[in-house]
Coordinates of C-alpha atoms and ligand atoms in Angstrom, one line a residue:
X1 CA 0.0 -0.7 12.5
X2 CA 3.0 -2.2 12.8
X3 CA 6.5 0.1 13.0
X4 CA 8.9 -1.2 9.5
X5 CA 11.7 -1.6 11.9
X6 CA 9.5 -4.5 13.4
X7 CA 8.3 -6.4 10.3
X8 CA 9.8 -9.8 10.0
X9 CA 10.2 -12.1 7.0
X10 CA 10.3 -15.8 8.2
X11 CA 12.3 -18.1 6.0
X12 CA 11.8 -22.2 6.6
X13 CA 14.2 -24.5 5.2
X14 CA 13.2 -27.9 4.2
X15 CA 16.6 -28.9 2.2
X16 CA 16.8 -29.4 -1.4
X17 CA 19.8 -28.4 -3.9
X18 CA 19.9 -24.5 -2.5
X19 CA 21.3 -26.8 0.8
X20 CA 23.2 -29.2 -1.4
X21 CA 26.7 -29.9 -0.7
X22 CA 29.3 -31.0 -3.5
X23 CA 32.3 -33.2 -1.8
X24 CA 34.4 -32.4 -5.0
X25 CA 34.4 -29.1 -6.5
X26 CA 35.8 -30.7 -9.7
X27 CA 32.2 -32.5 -10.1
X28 CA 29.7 -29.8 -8.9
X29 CA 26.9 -31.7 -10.2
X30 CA 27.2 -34.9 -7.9
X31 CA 26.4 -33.2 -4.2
X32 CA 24.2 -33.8 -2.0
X33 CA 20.6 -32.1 -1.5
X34 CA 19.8 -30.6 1.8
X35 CA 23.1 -30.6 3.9
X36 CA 23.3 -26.5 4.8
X37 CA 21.5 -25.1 7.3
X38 CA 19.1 -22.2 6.7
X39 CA 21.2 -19.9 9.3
X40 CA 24.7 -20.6 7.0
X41 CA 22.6 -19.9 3.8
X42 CA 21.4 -16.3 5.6
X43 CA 25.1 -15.6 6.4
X44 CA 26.1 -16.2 3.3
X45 CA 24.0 -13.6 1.7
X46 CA 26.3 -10.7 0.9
X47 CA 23.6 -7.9 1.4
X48 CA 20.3 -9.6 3.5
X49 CA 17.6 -7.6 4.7
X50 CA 17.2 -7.1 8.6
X51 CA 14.6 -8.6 10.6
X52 CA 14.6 -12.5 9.1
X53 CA 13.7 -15.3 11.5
X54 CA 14.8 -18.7 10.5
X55 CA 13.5 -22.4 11.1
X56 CA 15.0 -25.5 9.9
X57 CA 11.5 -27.4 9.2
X58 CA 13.8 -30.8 7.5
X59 CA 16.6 -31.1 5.4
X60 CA 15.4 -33.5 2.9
X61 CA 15.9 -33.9 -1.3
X62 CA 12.2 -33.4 -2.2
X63 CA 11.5 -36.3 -4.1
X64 CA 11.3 -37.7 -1.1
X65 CA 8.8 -35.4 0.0
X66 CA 5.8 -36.9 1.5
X67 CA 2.6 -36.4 3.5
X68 CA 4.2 -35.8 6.9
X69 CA 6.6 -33.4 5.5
X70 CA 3.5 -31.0 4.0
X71 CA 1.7 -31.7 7.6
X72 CA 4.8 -29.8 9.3
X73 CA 5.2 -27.3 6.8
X74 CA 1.9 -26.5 6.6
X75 CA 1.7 -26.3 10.4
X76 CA 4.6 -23.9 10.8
X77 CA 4.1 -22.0 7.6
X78 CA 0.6 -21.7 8.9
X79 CA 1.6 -20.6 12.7
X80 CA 4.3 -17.8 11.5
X81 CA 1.7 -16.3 8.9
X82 CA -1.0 -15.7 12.3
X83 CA 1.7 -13.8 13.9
X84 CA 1.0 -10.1 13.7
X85 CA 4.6 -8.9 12.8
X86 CA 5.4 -11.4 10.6
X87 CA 4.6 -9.7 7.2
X88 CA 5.8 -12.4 4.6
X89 CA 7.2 -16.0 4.4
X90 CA 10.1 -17.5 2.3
X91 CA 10.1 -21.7 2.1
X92 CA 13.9 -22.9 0.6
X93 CA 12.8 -26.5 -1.0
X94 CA 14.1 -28.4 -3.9
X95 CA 13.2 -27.9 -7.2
X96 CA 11.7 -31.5 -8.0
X97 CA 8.8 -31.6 -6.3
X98 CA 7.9 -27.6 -5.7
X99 CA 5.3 -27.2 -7.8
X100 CA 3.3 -29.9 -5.9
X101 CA 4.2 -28.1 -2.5
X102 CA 3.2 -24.8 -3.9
X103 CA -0.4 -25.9 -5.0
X104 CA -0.9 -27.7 -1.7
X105 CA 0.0 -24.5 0.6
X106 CA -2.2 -22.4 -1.9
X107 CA -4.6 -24.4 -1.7
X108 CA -4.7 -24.9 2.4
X109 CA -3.7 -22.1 3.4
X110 CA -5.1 -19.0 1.1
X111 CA -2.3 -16.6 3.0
X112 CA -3.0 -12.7 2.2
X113 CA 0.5 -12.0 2.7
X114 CA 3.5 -13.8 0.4
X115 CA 4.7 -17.0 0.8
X116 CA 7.3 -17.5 -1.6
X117 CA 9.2 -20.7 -2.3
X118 CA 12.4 -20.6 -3.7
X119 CA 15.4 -23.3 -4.6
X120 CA 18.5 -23.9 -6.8
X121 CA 20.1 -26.0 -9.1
X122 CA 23.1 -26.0 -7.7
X123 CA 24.7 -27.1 -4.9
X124 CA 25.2 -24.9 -2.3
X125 CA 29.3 -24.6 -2.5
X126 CA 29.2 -24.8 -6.7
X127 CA 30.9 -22.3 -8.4
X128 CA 28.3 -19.3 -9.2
X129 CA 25.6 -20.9 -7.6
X130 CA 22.2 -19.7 -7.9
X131 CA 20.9 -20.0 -4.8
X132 CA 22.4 -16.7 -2.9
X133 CA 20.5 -14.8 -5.5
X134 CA 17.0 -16.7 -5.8
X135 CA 17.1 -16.1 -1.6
X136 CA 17.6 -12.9 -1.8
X137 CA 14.9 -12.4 -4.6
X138 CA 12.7 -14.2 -2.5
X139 CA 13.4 -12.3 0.4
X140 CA 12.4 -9.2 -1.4
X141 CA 9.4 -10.7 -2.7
X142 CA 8.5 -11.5 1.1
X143 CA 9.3 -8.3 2.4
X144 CA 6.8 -6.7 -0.4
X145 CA 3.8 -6.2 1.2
X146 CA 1.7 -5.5 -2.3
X147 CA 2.4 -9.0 -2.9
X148 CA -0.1 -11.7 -1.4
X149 CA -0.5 -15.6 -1.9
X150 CA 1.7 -18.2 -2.8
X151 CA 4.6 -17.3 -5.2
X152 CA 7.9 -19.5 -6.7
X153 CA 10.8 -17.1 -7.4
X154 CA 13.7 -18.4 -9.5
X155 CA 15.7 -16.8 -11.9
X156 CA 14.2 -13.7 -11.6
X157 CA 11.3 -15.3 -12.7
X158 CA 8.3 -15.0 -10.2
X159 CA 5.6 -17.5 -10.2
X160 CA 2.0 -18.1 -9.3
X161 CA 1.6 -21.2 -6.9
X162 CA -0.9 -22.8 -9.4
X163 CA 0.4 -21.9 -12.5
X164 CA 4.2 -23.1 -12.0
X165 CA 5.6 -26.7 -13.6
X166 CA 9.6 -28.0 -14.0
X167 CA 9.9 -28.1 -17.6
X168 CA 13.2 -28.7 -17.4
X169 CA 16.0 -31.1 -15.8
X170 CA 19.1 -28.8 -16.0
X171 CA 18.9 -25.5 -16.7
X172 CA 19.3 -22.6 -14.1
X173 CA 15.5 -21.4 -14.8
X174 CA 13.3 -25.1 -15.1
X175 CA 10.4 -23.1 -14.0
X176 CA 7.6 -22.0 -16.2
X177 CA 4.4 -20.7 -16.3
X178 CA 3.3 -22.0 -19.9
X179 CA 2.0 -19.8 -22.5
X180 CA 0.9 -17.5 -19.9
X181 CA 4.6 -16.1 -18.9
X182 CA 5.8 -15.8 -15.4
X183 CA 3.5 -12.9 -13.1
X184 CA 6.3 -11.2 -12.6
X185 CA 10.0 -10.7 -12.0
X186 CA 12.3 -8.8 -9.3
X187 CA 14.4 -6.5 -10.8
X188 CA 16.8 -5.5 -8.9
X189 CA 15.7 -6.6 -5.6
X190 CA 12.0 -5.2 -6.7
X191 CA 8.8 -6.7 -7.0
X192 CA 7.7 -6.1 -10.9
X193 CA 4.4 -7.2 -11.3
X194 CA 3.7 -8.1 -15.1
X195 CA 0.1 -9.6 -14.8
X196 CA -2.4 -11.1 -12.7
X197 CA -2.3 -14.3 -11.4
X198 CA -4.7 -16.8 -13.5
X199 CA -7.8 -17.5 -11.7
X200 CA -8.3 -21.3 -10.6
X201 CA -11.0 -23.2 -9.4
X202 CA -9.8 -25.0 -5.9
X203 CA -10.9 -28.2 -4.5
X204 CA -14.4 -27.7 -2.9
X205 CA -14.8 -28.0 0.5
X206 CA -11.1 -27.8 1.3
X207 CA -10.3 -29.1 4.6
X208 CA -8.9 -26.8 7.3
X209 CA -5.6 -26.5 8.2
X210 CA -6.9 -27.8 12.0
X211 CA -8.3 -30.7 10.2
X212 CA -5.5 -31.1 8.0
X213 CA -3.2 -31.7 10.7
X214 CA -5.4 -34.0 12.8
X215 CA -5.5 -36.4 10.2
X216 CA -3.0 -38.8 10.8
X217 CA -3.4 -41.0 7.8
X218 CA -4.7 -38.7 4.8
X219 CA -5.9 -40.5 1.7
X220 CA -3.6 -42.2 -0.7
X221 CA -4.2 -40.9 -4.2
X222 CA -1.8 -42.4 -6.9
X223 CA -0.9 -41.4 -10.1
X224 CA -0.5 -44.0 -13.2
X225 CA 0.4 -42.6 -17.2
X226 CA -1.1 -43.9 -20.1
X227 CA 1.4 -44.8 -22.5
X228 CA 1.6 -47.2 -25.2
X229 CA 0.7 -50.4 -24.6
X230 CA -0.6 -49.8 -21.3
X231 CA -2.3 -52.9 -20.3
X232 CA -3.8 -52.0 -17.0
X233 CA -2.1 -54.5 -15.2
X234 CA -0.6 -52.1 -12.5
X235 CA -4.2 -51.1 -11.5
X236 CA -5.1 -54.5 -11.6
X237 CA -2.4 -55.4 -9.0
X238 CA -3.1 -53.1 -6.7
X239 CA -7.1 -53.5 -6.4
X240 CA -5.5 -56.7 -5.5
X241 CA -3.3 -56.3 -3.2
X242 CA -3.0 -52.3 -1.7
X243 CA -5.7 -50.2 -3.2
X244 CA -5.7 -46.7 -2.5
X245 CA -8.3 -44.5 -2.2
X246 CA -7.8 -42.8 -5.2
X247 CA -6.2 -42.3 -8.8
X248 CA -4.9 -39.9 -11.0
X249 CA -4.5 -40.9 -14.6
X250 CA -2.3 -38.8 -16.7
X251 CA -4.0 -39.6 -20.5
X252 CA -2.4 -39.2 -23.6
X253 CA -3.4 -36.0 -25.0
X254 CA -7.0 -34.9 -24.0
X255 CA -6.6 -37.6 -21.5
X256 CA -7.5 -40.1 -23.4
X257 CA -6.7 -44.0 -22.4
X258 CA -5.7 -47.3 -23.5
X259 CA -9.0 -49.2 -23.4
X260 CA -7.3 -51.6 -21.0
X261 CA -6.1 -49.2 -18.9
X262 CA -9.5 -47.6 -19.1
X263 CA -11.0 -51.3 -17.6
X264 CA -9.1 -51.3 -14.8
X265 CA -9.5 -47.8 -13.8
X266 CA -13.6 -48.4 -14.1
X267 CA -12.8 -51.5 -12.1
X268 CA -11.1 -49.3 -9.1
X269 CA -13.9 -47.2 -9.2
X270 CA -16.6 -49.7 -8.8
X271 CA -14.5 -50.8 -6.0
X272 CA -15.2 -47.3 -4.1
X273 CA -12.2 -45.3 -5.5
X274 CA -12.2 -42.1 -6.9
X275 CA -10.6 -41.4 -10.4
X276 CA -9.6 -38.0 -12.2
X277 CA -8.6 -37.9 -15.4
X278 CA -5.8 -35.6 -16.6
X279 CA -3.5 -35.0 -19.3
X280 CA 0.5 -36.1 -19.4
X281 CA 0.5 -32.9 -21.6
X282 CA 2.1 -29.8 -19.8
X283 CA -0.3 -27.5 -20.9
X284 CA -4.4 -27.4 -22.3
X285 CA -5.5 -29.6 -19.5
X286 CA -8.5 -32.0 -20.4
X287 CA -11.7 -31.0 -21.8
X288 CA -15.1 -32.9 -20.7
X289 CA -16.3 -35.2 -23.1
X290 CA -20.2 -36.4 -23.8
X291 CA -19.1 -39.9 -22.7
X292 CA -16.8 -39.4 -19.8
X293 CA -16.4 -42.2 -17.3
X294 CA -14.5 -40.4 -14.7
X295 CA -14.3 -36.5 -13.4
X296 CA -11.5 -34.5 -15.0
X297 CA -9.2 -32.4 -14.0
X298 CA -9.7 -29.5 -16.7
X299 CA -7.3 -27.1 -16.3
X300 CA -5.0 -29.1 -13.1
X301 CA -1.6 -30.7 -13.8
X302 CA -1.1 -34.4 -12.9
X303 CA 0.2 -33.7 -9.9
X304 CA -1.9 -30.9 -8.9
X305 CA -4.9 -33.0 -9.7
X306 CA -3.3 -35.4 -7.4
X307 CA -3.5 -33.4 -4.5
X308 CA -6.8 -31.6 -5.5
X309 CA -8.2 -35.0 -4.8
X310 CA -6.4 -36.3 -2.0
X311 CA -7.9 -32.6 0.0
X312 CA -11.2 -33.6 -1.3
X313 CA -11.4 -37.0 -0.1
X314 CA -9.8 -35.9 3.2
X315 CA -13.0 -33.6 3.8
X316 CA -15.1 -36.8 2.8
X317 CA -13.4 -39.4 5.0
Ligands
LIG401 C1 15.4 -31.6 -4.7 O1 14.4 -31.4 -5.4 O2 15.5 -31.6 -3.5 C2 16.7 -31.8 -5.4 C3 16.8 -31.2 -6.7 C4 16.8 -29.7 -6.7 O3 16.6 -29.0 -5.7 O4 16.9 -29.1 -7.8

């Protein structure tokens, strides 16, 4: 049993707007992600909790976020949450690509204490900007050891890792949770817990985090959109020319295709790669169908279908 006075919260900063730096005050919304580092975002917390450890993992804006980015987070996320005293983690990471992040540590690393991501949308130095307040809710979040898993805290709002999306480019909240409503919220600097978290079918085998990080060239899974008049011709190009090991289609609706589109996607997979069908549609996810040509990605985003099947070919390589 570990004495309070010696529980630590761990925050890791990868960059994104809560680091963002505006150059002119007069035109907050032109600044730069991922300038501030985590210790001068702790300082600038008017009341923090004791006992935080920082690590600046990267400063990048995370749409450029990429396989060797998750391979360190995942490696240090994954080394704090073994150590005994260490009863919670925060990540600081941009809004843009978060949700993908969150899936992928949920789904490598299973942690039975929180890991809670959390971000802004504005810069760092903007007038009233968010990110002080979604650091601290985060850090109370951390510090609650009821709480368990993967999280996303943002305006109050706190999310499960798998249920999150951005549904929206601007405002101070983009996060939702769907129909479904966030799990919960922190209320003044508290934990309220409004439901379970959805239960959610992951990848199967996953690799290991050991395994994860020994691979130094994990699969290449793409994603293309049907839309209309989708011709197919992208695929086509790159069975040509750089195929990648696998594909994500985002259908219209029920994930349906553009025949052509459907062609070359059947070509790629006679060729050896895998294919997943999802929906572009935020929410419903794809149902099976009595003449399916690929696997679907039922209840899985896009993106999170993405990684689902980059994991799963990594365990088949
Ligand atoms: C980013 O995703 O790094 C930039 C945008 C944001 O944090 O809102």
């Amino acid at each position: 049993m570990i004495e309070k006075k010696n529980k630590k919260v761990v925050v890791l900063a990868t960059g994104g707007t809560i680091a963002g730096w505006a150059s002119d005050l007069n035109a907050p919304h032109n600044y730069q992600a991922g300038q501030i580092e985590v210790a001068q975002l702790l300082m600038e917390l008017k009341e923090s909790p004791h006992n935080i450890l920082s690590e600046q993992i990267t400063q990048i804006d995370s749409k450029d976020a990429d396989d060797a980015f998750w391979r360190v987070l995942a490696k240090r996320a994954a080394y704090w949450l073994e150590q005994t005293e260490v009863i919670g983690l925060v990540v600081t990471h941009g809004t843009d690509t978060l949700e993908e992040t969150a899936y992928f540590l949920q789904a490598v690393l299973q942690p039975n204490k929180p890991l809670v991501l959390t971000c802004a949308m504005l810069a760092a130095n903007a007038p009233n900007s968010d990110g002080p307040g979604n650091l601290k809710d985060a850090l109370a979040l951390a510090f609650d050891e009821s709480a368990s898993g993967v999280m996303v805290v943002c305006a109050g709002d706190v999310h499960a890792a798998h249920e999150v999306q951005k549904i929206h480019s601007l405002r101070l909240n983009p996060f939702s949770s769907g129909d479904l409503g966030p799990m919960g919220q922190i209320v003044n600097g508290e934990f309220k817990r409004l439901r379970p978290a959805s239960s959610i079918r992951w990848p199967q085998p996953l690799p290991s985090v050991k395994d994860l990080l020994a691979d130094q060239s994990w699969p290449r899974v793409l994603l293309v959109v049907n839309h209309a008049g989708n011709d197919g011709s992208m695929v086509r190009a790159m069975l040509t020319h750089d195929a990648p090991d696998g594909w994500v289609v985002a259908g219209t609706g029920n994930g349906t295709l553009d025949h052509a589109l459907q062609d070359a996607l059947e070509q790629a997979q006679t060729q050896g790669a895998r294919v997943i069908r999802a929906s572009r549609c935020s929410w419903g996810g794809v149902q099976s169908r009595a003449d399916d040509l690929f696997a679907h990605a039922g209840q899985l985003t896009a993106v999170q279908a993405r990684v689902a099947l980059m994991l799963a070919l990594m365990v088949k390589k």
